[in-house]
CSV table of C-alpha atoms and ligand atoms in Angstrom, one decimal:
chain,number,residue,atom,x,y,z
A,1,UNK,CA,-21.1,-89.3,-127.4
A,2,UNK,CA,-20.7,-87.7,-130.7
A,3,UNK,CA,-17.1,-87.1,-132.0
A,4,UNK,CA,-15.6,-83.7,-131.0
A,5,UNK,CA,-15.1,-80.6,-133.0
A,6,UNK,CA,-11.9,-79.0,-133.0
A,7,UNK,CA,-10.7,-75.3,-132.6
A,8,UNK,CA,-9.4,-73.7,-135.8
A,9,UNK,CA,-6.8,-71.7,-133.8
A,10,UNK,CA,-3.5,-73.0,-132.7
A,11,UNK,CA,-2.8,-73.5,-128.6
A,12,UNK,CA,0.3,-73.0,-126.8
A,13,UNK,CA,1.2,-75.2,-123.8
A,14,UNK,CA,3.8,-74.6,-121.2
A,15,UNK,CA,5.0,-77.6,-119.1
A,16,UNK,CA,7.5,-77.6,-116.2
A,17,UNK,CA,10.5,-79.8,-115.3
A,18,UNK,CA,9.8,-81.7,-112.3
A,19,UNK,CA,11.9,-83.5,-109.6
A,20,UNK,CA,10.4,-86.6,-108.0
A,21,UNK,CA,11.1,-88.6,-104.8
A,22,UNK,CA,12.8,-85.7,-103.1
A,23,UNK,CA,14.8,-88.3,-101.0
A,24,UNK,CA,12.3,-90.6,-99.2
A,25,UNK,CA,9.3,-90.0,-101.2
A,26,UNK,CA,9.8,-92.6,-103.9
A,27,UNK,CA,7.1,-92.7,-106.5
A,28,UNK,CA,5.0,-90.3,-104.5
A,29,UNK,CA,6.5,-86.9,-103.8
A,30,UNK,CA,7.3,-84.2,-106.6
A,31,UNK,CA,8.3,-80.7,-106.8
A,32,UNK,CA,7.6,-78.5,-110.0
A,33,UNK,CA,10.5,-76.5,-111.1
A,34,UNK,CA,10.7,-73.2,-113.2
A,35,UNK,CA,12.2,-74.6,-116.3
A,36,UNK,CA,9.8,-75.3,-119.3
A,37,UNK,CA,9.2,-76.9,-122.6
A,38,UNK,CA,6.7,-75.1,-124.8
A,39,UNK,CA,4.4,-76.8,-127.3
A,40,UNK,CA,2.2,-75.2,-129.9
A,41,UNK,CA,-0.5,-77.2,-131.5
A,42,UNK,CA,-2.9,-76.6,-134.4
A,43,UNK,CA,-5.3,-79.0,-135.8
A,44,UNK,CA,-4.7,-79.2,-139.7
A,45,UNK,CA,-6.7,-80.7,-142.6
A,46,UNK,CA,-4.4,-83.7,-142.8
A,47,UNK,CA,-1.1,-85.2,-141.8
A,48,UNK,CA,1.3,-84.9,-139.0
A,49,UNK,CA,3.9,-82.4,-139.0
A,50,UNK,CA,6.3,-81.8,-136.1
A,51,UNK,CA,8.9,-79.2,-135.7
A,52,UNK,CA,11.4,-79.7,-132.6
A,53,UNK,CA,13.9,-77.1,-131.3
A,54,UNK,CA,16.3,-77.6,-128.4
A,55,UNK,CA,16.5,-80.7,-126.3
A,56,UNK,CA,16.1,-83.9,-128.4
A,57,UNK,CA,16.0,-82.0,-131.7
A,58,UNK,CA,18.7,-84.3,-133.1
A,59,UNK,CA,17.3,-87.6,-132.1
A,60,UNK,CA,13.5,-87.4,-131.3
A,61,UNK,CA,11.2,-89.0,-133.9
A,62,UNK,CA,9.0,-86.6,-136.1
A,63,UNK,CA,6.3,-89.1,-136.4
A,64,UNK,CA,3.7,-91.2,-134.5
A,65,UNK,CA,6.3,-92.6,-132.2
A,66,UNK,CA,7.1,-89.4,-130.5
A,67,UNK,CA,5.8,-89.6,-126.9
A,68,UNK,CA,4.0,-86.4,-127.2
A,69,UNK,CA,2.2,-87.6,-130.2
A,70,UNK,CA,1.2,-90.9,-128.6
A,71,UNK,CA,0.1,-89.1,-125.5
A,72,UNK,CA,-2.1,-86.7,-127.8
A,73,UNK,CA,-3.5,-89.6,-129.5
A,74,UNK,CA,-4.4,-91.3,-126.1
A,75,UNK,CA,-5.9,-88.1,-125.1
A,76,UNK,CA,-7.9,-87.7,-128.4
A,77,UNK,CA,-9.2,-91.2,-128.1
A,78,UNK,CA,-10.2,-90.3,-124.6
A,79,UNK,CA,-12.0,-87.2,-125.7
A,80,UNK,CA,-14.1,-89.0,-128.4
A,81,UNK,CA,-12.1,-88.8,-131.6
A,82,UNK,CA,-8.9,-87.9,-133.5
A,83,UNK,CA,-8.5,-84.8,-135.7
A,84,UNK,CA,-7.6,-85.1,-139.5
A,85,UNK,CA,-4.3,-83.8,-139.2
A,86,UNK,CA,-1.9,-82.0,-136.7
A,87,UNK,CA,0.8,-79.3,-136.8
A,88,UNK,CA,3.1,-79.4,-133.8
A,89,UNK,CA,6.1,-77.1,-132.8
A,90,UNK,CA,8.1,-78.1,-129.8
A,91,UNK,CA,10.6,-75.7,-128.0
A,92,UNK,CA,12.3,-78.2,-125.5
A,93,UNK,CA,14.5,-76.9,-122.7
A,94,UNK,CA,14.1,-79.8,-120.2
A,95,UNK,CA,17.2,-82.0,-120.5
A,96,UNK,CA,16.4,-85.7,-121.5
A,97,UNK,CA,17.3,-88.7,-119.3
A,98,UNK,CA,18.5,-86.6,-116.3
A,99,UNK,CA,15.7,-87.3,-113.8
A,100,UNK,CA,14.0,-83.8,-114.4
A,101,UNK,CA,10.7,-85.1,-115.7
A,102,UNK,CA,11.2,-84.7,-119.5
A,103,UNK,CA,9.0,-87.6,-120.5
A,104,UNK,CA,6.4,-86.6,-118.0
A,105,UNK,CA,6.4,-82.9,-119.6
A,106,UNK,CA,6.0,-84.6,-123.1
A,107,UNK,CA,3.1,-86.6,-121.8
A,108,UNK,CA,1.4,-83.7,-120.1
A,109,UNK,CA,2.1,-81.3,-122.9
A,110,UNK,CA,0.4,-83.8,-125.4
A,111,UNK,CA,-2.5,-84.4,-123.3
A,112,UNK,CA,-3.2,-80.9,-122.2
A,113,UNK,CA,-2.9,-79.5,-125.7
A,114,UNK,CA,-5.2,-82.5,-127.0
A,115,UNK,CA,-7.9,-81.2,-124.5
A,116,UNK,CA,-7.2,-77.4,-125.2
A,117,UNK,CA,-7.8,-77.9,-129.2
A,118,UNK,CA,-11.0,-79.8,-128.5
A,119,UNK,CA,-13.9,-77.8,-128.2
A,120,UNK,CA,-15.5,-78.7,-124.8
A,121,UNK,CA,-12.6,-80.6,-123.9
A,122,UNK,CA,-12.7,-79.9,-120.3
A,123,UNK,CA,-16.1,-81.6,-120.1
A,124,UNK,CA,-15.0,-84.6,-121.9
A,125,UNK,CA,-11.7,-84.9,-119.9
A,126,UNK,CA,-11.5,-83.3,-116.5
A,127,UNK,CA,-8.6,-82.8,-114.5
A,128,UNK,CA,-8.7,-86.1,-112.5
A,129,UNK,CA,-9.1,-88.0,-115.9
A,130,UNK,CA,-6.1,-86.1,-117.1
A,131,UNK,CA,-3.8,-87.2,-114.2
A,132,UNK,CA,-5.1,-90.9,-114.5
A,133,UNK,CA,-4.5,-90.7,-118.3
A,134,UNK,CA,-0.8,-89.2,-117.8
A,135,UNK,CA,-0.1,-91.7,-115.0
A,136,UNK,CA,-1.2,-94.5,-117.2
A,137,UNK,CA,1.2,-93.5,-120.0
A,138,UNK,CA,4.1,-92.7,-117.6
A,139,UNK,CA,3.7,-95.6,-115.3
A,140,UNK,CA,4.1,-94.0,-112.0
A,141,UNK,CA,2.3,-90.7,-110.9
A,142,UNK,CA,5.0,-88.6,-109.2
A,143,UNK,CA,6.6,-86.5,-112.1
A,144,UNK,CA,3.1,-86.2,-114.0
A,145,UNK,CA,1.2,-85.0,-110.7
A,146,UNK,CA,3.7,-82.3,-110.3
A,147,UNK,CA,3.9,-81.4,-114.1
A,148,UNK,CA,0.1,-81.0,-114.2
A,149,UNK,CA,-0.4,-79.3,-110.9
A,150,UNK,CA,2.6,-77.5,-110.1
A,151,UNK,CA,4.0,-76.7,-106.5
A,152,UNK,CA,4.7,-79.6,-104.4
A,153,UNK,CA,2.5,-82.8,-104.9
A,154,UNK,CA,1.8,-86.0,-103.1
A,155,UNK,CA,0.7,-88.7,-105.6
A,156,UNK,CA,-0.4,-92.2,-105.0
A,157,UNK,CA,-2.1,-95.1,-106.8
A,158,UNK,CA,-5.6,-95.8,-105.8
A,159,UNK,CA,-7.6,-98.8,-107.6
A,160,UNK,CA,-5.0,-98.7,-110.3
A,161,UNK,CA,-5.3,-95.1,-111.1
A,162,UNK,CA,-3.1,-92.0,-110.2
A,163,UNK,CA,-4.3,-89.5,-107.7
A,164,UNK,CA,-2.5,-86.5,-106.2
A,165,UNK,CA,-2.8,-83.6,-104.0
A,166,UNK,CA,-0.9,-80.3,-104.4
A,167,UNK,CA,0.5,-78.2,-101.5
A,168,UNK,CA,2.1,-75.0,-101.7
A,169,UNK,CA,6.0,-75.2,-101.3
A,170,UNK,CA,7.7,-72.8,-98.9
A,171,UNK,CA,8.8,-69.6,-100.8
A,172,UNK,CA,12.0,-69.6,-99.0
A,173,UNK,CA,13.2,-72.9,-101.0
A,174,UNK,CA,15.7,-72.4,-103.7
A,175,UNK,CA,16.2,-75.4,-106.0
A,176,UNK,CA,19.5,-75.9,-107.3
A,177,UNK,CA,20.1,-78.5,-109.8
A,178,UNK,CA,23.5,-80.1,-111.1
A,179,UNK,CA,22.8,-81.8,-114.4
A,180,UNK,CA,25.4,-84.3,-115.4
A,181,UNK,CA,26.3,-84.5,-119.1
A,182,UNK,CA,25.2,-88.2,-119.7
A,183,UNK,CA,21.9,-89.6,-119.1
A,184,UNK,CA,20.8,-92.6,-116.9
A,185,UNK,CA,17.8,-94.4,-118.4
A,186,UNK,CA,14.9,-94.5,-115.7
A,187,UNK,CA,14.5,-98.0,-116.8
A,188,UNK,CA,18.1,-98.8,-115.8
A,189,UNK,CA,17.8,-97.0,-112.5
A,190,UNK,CA,14.6,-98.8,-111.7
A,191,UNK,CA,16.0,-102.1,-112.6
A,192,UNK,CA,18.8,-101.7,-109.6
A,193,UNK,CA,16.0,-101.6,-106.9
A,194,UNK,CA,15.8,-104.7,-104.8
A,195,UNK,CA,12.4,-106.5,-104.7
A,196,UNK,CA,12.4,-106.3,-101.0
A,197,UNK,CA,13.8,-104.0,-98.4
A,198,UNK,CA,14.3,-104.4,-94.6
A,199,UNK,CA,11.5,-103.2,-92.5
A,200,UNK,CA,13.6,-100.8,-90.6
A,201,UNK,CA,14.5,-99.0,-93.9
A,202,UNK,CA,10.9,-98.9,-94.9
A,203,UNK,CA,9.8,-97.6,-91.5
A,204,UNK,CA,12.7,-94.8,-91.7
A,205,UNK,CA,11.5,-93.6,-95.1
A,206,UNK,CA,7.7,-93.5,-94.1
A,207,UNK,CA,8.6,-91.2,-91.1
A,208,UNK,CA,11.0,-89.1,-93.3
A,209,UNK,CA,8.5,-88.8,-96.1
A,210,UNK,CA,5.8,-87.6,-93.8
A,211,UNK,CA,8.4,-85.1,-92.1
A,212,UNK,CA,9.2,-83.9,-95.7
A,213,UNK,CA,5.7,-82.8,-96.1
A,214,UNK,CA,5.9,-80.4,-93.1
A,215,UNK,CA,9.6,-79.3,-94.1
A,216,UNK,CA,8.8,-78.4,-97.7
A,217,UNK,CA,5.8,-76.5,-96.9
A,218,UNK,CA,6.1,-74.9,-93.6
A,219,UNK,CA,9.7,-75.7,-91.8
A,220,UNK,CA,12.5,-75.8,-94.3
A,221,UNK,CA,14.8,-75.9,-91.4
A,222,UNK,CA,14.0,-79.6,-91.2
A,223,UNK,CA,15.0,-80.4,-94.5
A,224,UNK,CA,18.2,-82.3,-93.7
A,225,UNK,CA,16.6,-85.1,-91.8
A,226,UNK,CA,13.5,-84.9,-93.9
A,227,UNK,CA,15.3,-85.7,-97.2
A,228,UNK,CA,17.2,-88.9,-95.8
A,229,UNK,CA,16.4,-91.9,-98.1
A,230,UNK,CA,17.0,-95.6,-97.7
A,231,UNK,CA,14.8,-97.2,-100.5
A,232,UNK,CA,16.4,-96.1,-103.8
A,233,UNK,CA,19.4,-93.7,-103.9
A,234,UNK,CA,22.0,-96.1,-102.3
A,235,UNK,CA,20.9,-98.9,-104.8
A,236,UNK,CA,21.1,-96.6,-107.6
A,237,UNK,CA,24.5,-95.2,-106.9
A,238,UNK,CA,26.4,-97.7,-109.2
A,239,UNK,CA,24.7,-96.2,-112.1
A,240,UNK,CA,25.6,-92.5,-111.2
A,241,UNK,CA,28.6,-92.8,-108.9
A,242,UNK,CA,29.6,-89.0,-109.3
A,243,UNK,CA,26.1,-87.7,-108.6
A,244,UNK,CA,26.0,-90.0,-105.5
A,245,UNK,CA,29.4,-88.5,-104.4
A,246,UNK,CA,28.0,-84.9,-105.0
A,247,UNK,CA,25.0,-85.8,-102.7
A,248,UNK,CA,27.2,-87.0,-100.1
A,249,UNK,CA,29.5,-84.1,-100.3
A,250,UNK,CA,26.7,-81.5,-100.1
A,251,UNK,CA,25.0,-83.2,-97.3
A,252,UNK,CA,28.2,-83.4,-95.3
A,253,UNK,CA,28.1,-79.6,-95.6
A,254,UNK,CA,24.6,-79.4,-94.2
A,255,UNK,CA,22.8,-78.9,-97.6
A,256,UNK,CA,19.8,-81.0,-98.2
A,257,UNK,CA,20.6,-82.7,-101.4
A,258,UNK,CA,19.1,-85.7,-103.2
A,259,UNK,CA,18.9,-87.5,-106.4
A,260,UNK,CA,16.4,-86.0,-108.6
A,261,UNK,CA,14.0,-88.6,-109.7
A,262,UNK,CA,15.8,-91.6,-111.3
A,263,UNK,CA,18.9,-89.5,-111.5
A,264,UNK,CA,21.5,-88.8,-112.4
A,265,UNK,CA,20.7,-84.9,-111.7
A,266,UNK,CA,21.3,-83.8,-108.1
A,267,UNK,CA,18.8,-81.3,-106.4
A,268,UNK,CA,19.8,-79.2,-103.6
A,269,UNK,CA,17.0,-77.5,-101.8
A,270,UNK,CA,18.7,-74.4,-100.8
A,271,UNK,CA,17.6,-71.0,-99.5
A,272,UNK,CA,18.8,-67.5,-100.5
A,273,UNK,CA,21.4,-67.6,-97.7
A,274,UNK,CA,22.7,-71.1,-98.7
A,275,UNK,CA,22.5,-71.0,-102.4
A,276,UNK,CA,25.8,-69.5,-102.8
A,277,UNK,CA,27.4,-72.2,-100.5
A,278,UNK,CA,25.7,-74.8,-102.6
A,279,UNK,CA,27.6,-73.6,-105.7
A,280,UNK,CA,30.8,-73.4,-103.8
A,281,UNK,CA,30.4,-76.9,-102.1
A,282,UNK,CA,29.8,-78.7,-105.4
A,283,UNK,CA,33.4,-78.6,-106.6
A,284,UNK,CA,35.2,-78.7,-109.9
A,285,UNK,CA,33.3,-80.2,-112.8
A,286,UNK,CA,29.9,-79.3,-111.7
A,287,UNK,CA,27.7,-76.5,-112.9
A,288,UNK,CA,24.9,-75.1,-110.5
A,289,UNK,CA,21.7,-74.0,-112.0
A,290,UNK,CA,19.5,-72.2,-109.8
A,291,UNK,CA,15.9,-72.7,-110.7
A,292,UNK,CA,12.5,-71.2,-109.5
A,293,UNK,CA,9.8,-73.0,-108.0
A,294,UNK,CA,6.8,-73.5,-110.5
A,295,UNK,CA,3.5,-73.0,-108.9
A,296,UNK,CA,1.2,-73.2,-111.9
A,297,UNK,CA,1.9,-76.6,-113.6
A,298,UNK,CA,0.9,-77.3,-117.0
A,299,UNK,CA,-0.7,-74.1,-118.6
A,300,UNK,CA,-2.5,-73.2,-121.8
A,301,UNK,CA,-1.1,-69.8,-122.6
A,302,UNK,CA,-2.0,-67.1,-125.1
A,303,UNK,CA,-0.3,-67.8,-128.3
A,304,UNK,CA,1.6,-64.5,-128.1
A,305,UNK,CA,3.3,-65.5,-125.0
A,306,UNK,CA,7.1,-65.7,-125.5
A,307,UNK,CA,8.5,-69.3,-126.2
B,1,HSE,N1,9.8,-92.1,-109.0
B,1,HSE,C1,10.6,-92.5,-110.2
B,1,HSE,C2,11.9,-93.2,-110.1
B,1,HSE,C3,10.8,-91.2,-110.8
B,1,HSE,O1,12.6,-92.8,-109.3
B,1,HSE,O2,12.1,-94.1,-110.7
B,1,HSE,C4,11.6,-91.3,-112.2
B,1,HSE,O3,10.6,-91.2,-113.3
């Protein structure tokens, strides 16, 4: 295939925060949240120029090491060739290292933007290939699936590649997140997981994960039993004791709460009726952030759209 041609105009890509696992759906389930990073990318004559505002603006690299740039490079390779230069402007709002899918957002923003600035990009890299590539870079498919597809996603690995299906979450669900001040590295949280788990725990999680699909889409009244987990949250609690205690406190009050992704953010799946109770139950030291559900996933927007 001949190398690609690129658009002269800039493109804007918006990518959502995501919450993975949702209790029992370790490395499989994901929910897309209404909190976004925006990236504007323009193909230039030469060089690489990156501007970053917001989250990570004080410590992210402005060169080829940036995850977004590495993801763009991998996507351009898959698309058939690299542009001569790139100008990138990032407006970051998703907190880093908190279990809200910031690395997946960077990866998805990079590959969606690379495809969008490539003429005929959709034919060279279709949506399935996009998910495969994002999963390969991230290492597991749950956050990238939710980030690309929006809504509620079920992801799995098949023959070494990431696959996913999307469902519509019940519109009565109101996600409320509690974001601790300090990050926990996903690597650290994954390092706390045992190599083997009791069969009884695996069986319990399989049942609850299946129930969660029904609870999140059609019967939110089942969210309490459906969000019970035995495979990761307890093992990870030593790395995020305050978050583990908050999950316990909220659940004792009848609020379906889980550790978001690898933590330490706590996600409560509230409703309009319970959202206020969630805020009250959290107690001192915790700020509740009520978010919307994102239904669109990663989107290429008109340049005029507000950042
Ligand atoms: N499923 C992943 C984990 C999400 O819990 O480790 C974090 O990237």
